mmCIF file of C-alpha atoms in Angstrom:
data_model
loop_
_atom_site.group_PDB
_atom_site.id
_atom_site.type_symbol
_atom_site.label_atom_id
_atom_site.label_comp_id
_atom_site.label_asym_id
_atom_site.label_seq_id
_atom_site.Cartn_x
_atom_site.Cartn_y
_atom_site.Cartn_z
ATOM 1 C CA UNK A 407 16.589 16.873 23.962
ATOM 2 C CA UNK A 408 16.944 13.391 22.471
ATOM 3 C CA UNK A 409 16.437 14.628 19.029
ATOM 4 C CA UNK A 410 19.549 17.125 19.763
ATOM 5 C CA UNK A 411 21.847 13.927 20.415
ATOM 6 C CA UNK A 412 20.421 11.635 17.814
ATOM 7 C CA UNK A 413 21.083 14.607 15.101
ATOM 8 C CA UNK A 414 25.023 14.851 17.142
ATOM 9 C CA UNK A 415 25.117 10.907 16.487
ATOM 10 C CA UNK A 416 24.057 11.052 12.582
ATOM 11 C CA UNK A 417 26.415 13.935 12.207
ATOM 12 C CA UNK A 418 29.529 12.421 13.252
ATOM 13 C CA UNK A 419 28.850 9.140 11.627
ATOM 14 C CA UNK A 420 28.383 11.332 8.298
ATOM 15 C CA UNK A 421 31.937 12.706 8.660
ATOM 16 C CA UNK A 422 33.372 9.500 10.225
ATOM 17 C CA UNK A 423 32.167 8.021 7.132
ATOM 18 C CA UNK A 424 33.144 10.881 4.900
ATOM 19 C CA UNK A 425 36.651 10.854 6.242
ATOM 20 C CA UNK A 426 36.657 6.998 5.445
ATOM 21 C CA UNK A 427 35.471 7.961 1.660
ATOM 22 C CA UNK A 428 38.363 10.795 2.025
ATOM 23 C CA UNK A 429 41.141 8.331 3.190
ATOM 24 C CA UNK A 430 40.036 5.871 0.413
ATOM 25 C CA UNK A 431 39.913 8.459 -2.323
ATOM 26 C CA UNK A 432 43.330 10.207 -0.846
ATOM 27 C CA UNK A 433 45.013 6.183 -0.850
ATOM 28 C CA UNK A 434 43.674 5.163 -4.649
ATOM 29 C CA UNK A 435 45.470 8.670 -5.405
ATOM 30 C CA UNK A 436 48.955 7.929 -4.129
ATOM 31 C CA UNK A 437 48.735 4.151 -5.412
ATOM 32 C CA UNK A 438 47.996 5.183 -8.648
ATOM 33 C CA UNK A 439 50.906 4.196 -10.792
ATOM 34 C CA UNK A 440 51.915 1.462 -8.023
ATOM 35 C CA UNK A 441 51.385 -2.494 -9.609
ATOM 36 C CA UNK A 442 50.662 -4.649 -6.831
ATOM 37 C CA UNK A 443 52.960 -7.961 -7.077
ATOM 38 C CA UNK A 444 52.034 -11.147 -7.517
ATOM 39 C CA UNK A 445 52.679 -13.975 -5.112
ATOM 40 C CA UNK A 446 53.129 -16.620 -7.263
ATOM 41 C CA UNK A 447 56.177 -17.888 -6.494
ATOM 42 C CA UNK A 448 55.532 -19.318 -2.673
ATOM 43 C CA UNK A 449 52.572 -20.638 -1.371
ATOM 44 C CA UNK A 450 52.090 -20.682 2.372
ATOM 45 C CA UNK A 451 52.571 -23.996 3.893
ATOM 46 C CA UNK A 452 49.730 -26.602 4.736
ATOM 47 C CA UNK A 453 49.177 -28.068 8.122
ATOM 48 C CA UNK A 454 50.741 -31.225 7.681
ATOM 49 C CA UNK A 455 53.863 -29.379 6.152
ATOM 50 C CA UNK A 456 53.747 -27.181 9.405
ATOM 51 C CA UNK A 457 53.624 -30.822 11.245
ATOM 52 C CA UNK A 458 56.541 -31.867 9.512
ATOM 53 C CA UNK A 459 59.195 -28.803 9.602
ATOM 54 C CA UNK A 460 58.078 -29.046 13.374
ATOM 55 C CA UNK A 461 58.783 -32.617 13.835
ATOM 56 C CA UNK A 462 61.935 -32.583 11.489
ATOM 57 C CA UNK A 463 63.502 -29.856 14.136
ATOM 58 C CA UNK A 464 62.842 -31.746 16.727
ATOM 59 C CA UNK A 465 64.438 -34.956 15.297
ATOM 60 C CA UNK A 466 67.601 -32.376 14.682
ATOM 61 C CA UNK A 467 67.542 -31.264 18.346
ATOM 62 C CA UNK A 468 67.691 -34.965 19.393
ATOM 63 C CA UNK A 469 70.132 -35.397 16.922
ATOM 64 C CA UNK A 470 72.187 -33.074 17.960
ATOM 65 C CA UNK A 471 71.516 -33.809 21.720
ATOM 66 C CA UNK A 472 72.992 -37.128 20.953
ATOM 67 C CA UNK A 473 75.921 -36.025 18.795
ATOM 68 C CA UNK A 474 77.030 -33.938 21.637
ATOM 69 C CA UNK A 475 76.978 -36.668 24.342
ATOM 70 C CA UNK A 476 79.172 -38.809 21.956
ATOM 71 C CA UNK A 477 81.437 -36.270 21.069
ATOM 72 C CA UNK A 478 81.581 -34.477 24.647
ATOM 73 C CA UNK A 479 81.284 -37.961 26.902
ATOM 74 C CA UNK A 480 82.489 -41.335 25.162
ATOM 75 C CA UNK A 481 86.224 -41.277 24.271
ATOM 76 C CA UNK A 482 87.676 -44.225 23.196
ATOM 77 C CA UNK A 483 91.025 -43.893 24.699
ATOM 78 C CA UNK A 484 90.009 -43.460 27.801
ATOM 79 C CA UNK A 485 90.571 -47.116 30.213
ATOM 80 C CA UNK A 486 88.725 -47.031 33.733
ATOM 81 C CA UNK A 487 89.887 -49.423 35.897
ATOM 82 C CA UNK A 488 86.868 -52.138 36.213
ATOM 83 C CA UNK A 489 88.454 -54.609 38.766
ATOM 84 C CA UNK A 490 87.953 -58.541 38.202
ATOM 85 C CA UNK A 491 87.001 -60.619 35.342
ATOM 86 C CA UNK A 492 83.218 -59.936 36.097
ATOM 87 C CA UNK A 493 81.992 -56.308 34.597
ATOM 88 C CA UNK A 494 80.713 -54.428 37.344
ATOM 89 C CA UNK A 495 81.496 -50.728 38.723
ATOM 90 C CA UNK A 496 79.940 -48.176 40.734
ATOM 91 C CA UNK A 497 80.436 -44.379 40.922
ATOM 92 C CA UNK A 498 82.393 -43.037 43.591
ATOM 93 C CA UNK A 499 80.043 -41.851 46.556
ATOM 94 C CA UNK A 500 77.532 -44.893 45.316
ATOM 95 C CA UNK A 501 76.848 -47.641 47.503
ATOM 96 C CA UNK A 502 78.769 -50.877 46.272
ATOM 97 C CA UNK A 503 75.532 -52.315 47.430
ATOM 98 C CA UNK A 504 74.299 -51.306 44.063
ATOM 99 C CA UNK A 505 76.269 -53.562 41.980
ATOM 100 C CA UNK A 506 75.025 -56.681 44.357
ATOM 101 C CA UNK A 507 71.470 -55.441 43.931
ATOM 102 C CA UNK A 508 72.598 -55.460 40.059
ATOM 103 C CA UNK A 509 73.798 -58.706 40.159
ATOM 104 C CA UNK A 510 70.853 -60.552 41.572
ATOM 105 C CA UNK A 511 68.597 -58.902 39.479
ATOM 106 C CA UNK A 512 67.137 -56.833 41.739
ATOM 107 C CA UNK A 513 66.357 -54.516 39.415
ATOM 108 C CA UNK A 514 64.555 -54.327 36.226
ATOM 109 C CA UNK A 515 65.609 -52.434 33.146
ATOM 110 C CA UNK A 516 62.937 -50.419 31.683
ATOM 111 C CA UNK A 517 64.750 -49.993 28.232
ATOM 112 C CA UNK A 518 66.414 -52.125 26.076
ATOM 113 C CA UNK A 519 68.979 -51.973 23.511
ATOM 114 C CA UNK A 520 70.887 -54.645 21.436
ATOM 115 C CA UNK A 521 74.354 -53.741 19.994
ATOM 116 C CA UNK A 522 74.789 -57.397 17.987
ATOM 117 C CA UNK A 523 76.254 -56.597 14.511
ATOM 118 C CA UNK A 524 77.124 -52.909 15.136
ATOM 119 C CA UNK A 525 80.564 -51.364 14.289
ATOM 120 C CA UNK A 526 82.177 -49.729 17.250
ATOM 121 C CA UNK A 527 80.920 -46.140 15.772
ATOM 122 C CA UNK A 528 77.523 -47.008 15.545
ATOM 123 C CA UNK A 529 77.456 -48.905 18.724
ATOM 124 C CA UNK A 530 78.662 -45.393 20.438
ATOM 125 C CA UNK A 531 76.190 -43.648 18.689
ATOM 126 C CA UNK A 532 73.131 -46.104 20.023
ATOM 127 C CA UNK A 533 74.230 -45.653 23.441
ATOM 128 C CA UNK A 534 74.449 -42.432 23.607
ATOM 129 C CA UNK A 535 70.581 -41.934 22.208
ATOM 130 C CA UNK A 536 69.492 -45.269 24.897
ATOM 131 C CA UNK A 537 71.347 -42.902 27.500
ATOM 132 C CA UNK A 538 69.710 -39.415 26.599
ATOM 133 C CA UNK A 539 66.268 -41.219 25.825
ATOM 134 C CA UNK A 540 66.568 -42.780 29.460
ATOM 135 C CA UNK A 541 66.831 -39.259 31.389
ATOM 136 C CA UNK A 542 64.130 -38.122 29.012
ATOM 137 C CA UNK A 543 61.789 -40.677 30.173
ATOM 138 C CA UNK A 544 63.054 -40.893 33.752
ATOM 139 C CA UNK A 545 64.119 -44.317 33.063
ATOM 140 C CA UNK A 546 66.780 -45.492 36.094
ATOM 141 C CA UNK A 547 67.331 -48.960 35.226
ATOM 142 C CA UNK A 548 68.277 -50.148 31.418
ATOM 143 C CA UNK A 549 69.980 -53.212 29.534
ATOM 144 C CA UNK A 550 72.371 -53.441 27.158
ATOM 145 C CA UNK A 551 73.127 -56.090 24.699
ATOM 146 C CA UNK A 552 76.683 -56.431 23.560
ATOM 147 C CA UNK A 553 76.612 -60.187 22.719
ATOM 148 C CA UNK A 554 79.646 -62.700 22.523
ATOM 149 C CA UNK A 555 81.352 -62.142 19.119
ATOM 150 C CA UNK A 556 84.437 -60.802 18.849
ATOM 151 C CA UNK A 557 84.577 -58.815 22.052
ATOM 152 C CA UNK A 558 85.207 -55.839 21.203
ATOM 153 C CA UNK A 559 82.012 -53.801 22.343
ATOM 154 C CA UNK A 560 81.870 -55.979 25.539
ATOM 155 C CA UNK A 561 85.698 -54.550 26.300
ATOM 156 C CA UNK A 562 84.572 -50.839 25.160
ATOM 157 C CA UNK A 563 80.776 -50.758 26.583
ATOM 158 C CA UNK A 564 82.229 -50.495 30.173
ATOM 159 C CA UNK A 565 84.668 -48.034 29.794
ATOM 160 C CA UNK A 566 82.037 -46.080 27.931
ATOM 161 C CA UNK A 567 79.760 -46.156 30.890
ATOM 162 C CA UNK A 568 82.148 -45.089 33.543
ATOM 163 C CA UNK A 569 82.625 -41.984 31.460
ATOM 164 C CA UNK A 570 78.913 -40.926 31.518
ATOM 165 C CA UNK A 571 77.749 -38.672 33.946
ATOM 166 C CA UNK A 572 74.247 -40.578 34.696
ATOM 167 C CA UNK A 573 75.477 -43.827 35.113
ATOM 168 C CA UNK A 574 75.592 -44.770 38.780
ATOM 169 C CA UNK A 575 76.585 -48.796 38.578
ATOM 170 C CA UNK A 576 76.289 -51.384 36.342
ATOM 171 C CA UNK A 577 76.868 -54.961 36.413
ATOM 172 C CA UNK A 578 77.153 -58.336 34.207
ATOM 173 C CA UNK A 579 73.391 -59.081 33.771
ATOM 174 C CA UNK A 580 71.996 -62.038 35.912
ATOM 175 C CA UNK A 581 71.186 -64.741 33.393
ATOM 176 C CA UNK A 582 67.491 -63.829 33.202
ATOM 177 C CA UNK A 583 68.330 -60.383 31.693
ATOM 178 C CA UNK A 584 70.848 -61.890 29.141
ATOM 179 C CA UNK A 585 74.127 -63.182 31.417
ATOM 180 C CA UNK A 586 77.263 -62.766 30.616
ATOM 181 C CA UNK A 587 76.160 -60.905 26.922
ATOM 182 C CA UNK A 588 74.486 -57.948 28.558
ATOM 183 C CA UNK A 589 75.272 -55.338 31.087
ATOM 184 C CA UNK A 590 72.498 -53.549 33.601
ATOM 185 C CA UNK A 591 72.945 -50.276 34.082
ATOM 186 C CA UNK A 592 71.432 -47.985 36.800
ATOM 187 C CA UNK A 593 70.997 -44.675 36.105
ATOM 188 C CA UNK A 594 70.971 -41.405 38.477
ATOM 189 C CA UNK A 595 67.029 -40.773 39.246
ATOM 190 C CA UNK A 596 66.235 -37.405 37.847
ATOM 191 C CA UNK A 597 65.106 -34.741 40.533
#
């Protein structure tokens, strides 16, 4: 009885591989006058070019993510009202408490970012990445450094701020955390 299903077996391999022979034969036939092309012209990408194209989108995304904040959040006509000679606000439904906790120094910026010797443009442009970089990496508290000079980007910084969603107060930093050339800013905790 085995022998019966062993001969089945050999049998159906013989036409299994028969038909294989057939569909080979029956292919070579129809690609007879076909020339196969040559791929000479691109060559498929190494790893580190993979690495690259990946990394280069990304930096495009951020870009981008950044571009949109500027164009969509900072205008520079717009004037909030900021109160007396010392910079300070806080968002409405925020606790003024915030800006007192500010002041002291109660809180300690995570991030960092110096303005000194940019034009108003770029200086837009910086806090705008500082402020999208900060949600990415659930930063609340952050500095920035306007300087003395000229005053320009320590008149525009605040009105800047107030027009950014995330920002929930900032103040004049406490000497420590540069005085009267820097502004703390606290930022809405991510949730």
């Amino acid at each position: 009885m085995a022998s019966k299903y062993k001969a089945k077996l050999e049998n159906s391999g013989d036409q299994e591989s028969r038909s294989d022979a057939d569909e080979h034969q029956l292919f070579r036939q129809a690609m007879a006058g076909i020339k196969p092309l040559k791929n000479d012209e691109i060559e498929p990408l190494s790893a580190r070019q993979k690495v690259n194209r990946k990394r280069h989108k990304q930096q495009k995304q951020a870009i981008k993510q950044v571009q949109d904040v500027v164009n969509d959040t900072f205008s520079d006509n717009f004037e909030g009202y900021l109160g007396d000679d010392k910079i300070n606000y806080t968002a409405p439904g925020e606790s003024r408490y915030l800006t007192k906790q500010l002041k002291r120094g109660e809180f300690a910026p995570e991030m960092l970012l110096d303005l000194h010797g940019l034009t108003v443009a770029q200086a837009k442009q910086e806090l705008a990445a500082m402020l999208t970089a900060c949600e990415n990496e659930l930063i609340t508290c952050c500095s920035v450094m306007h300087g003395h000079g000229t005053g320009v980007l320590k008149k525009q910084l605040p009105h800047w701020l107030i027009q950014h969603p995330a920002v929930r107060a900032f103040h004049q930093a406490p000497r420590a955390y540069g005085g009267d050339a820097a502004i703390l800013i606290l930022l809405q905790s991510p949730e």
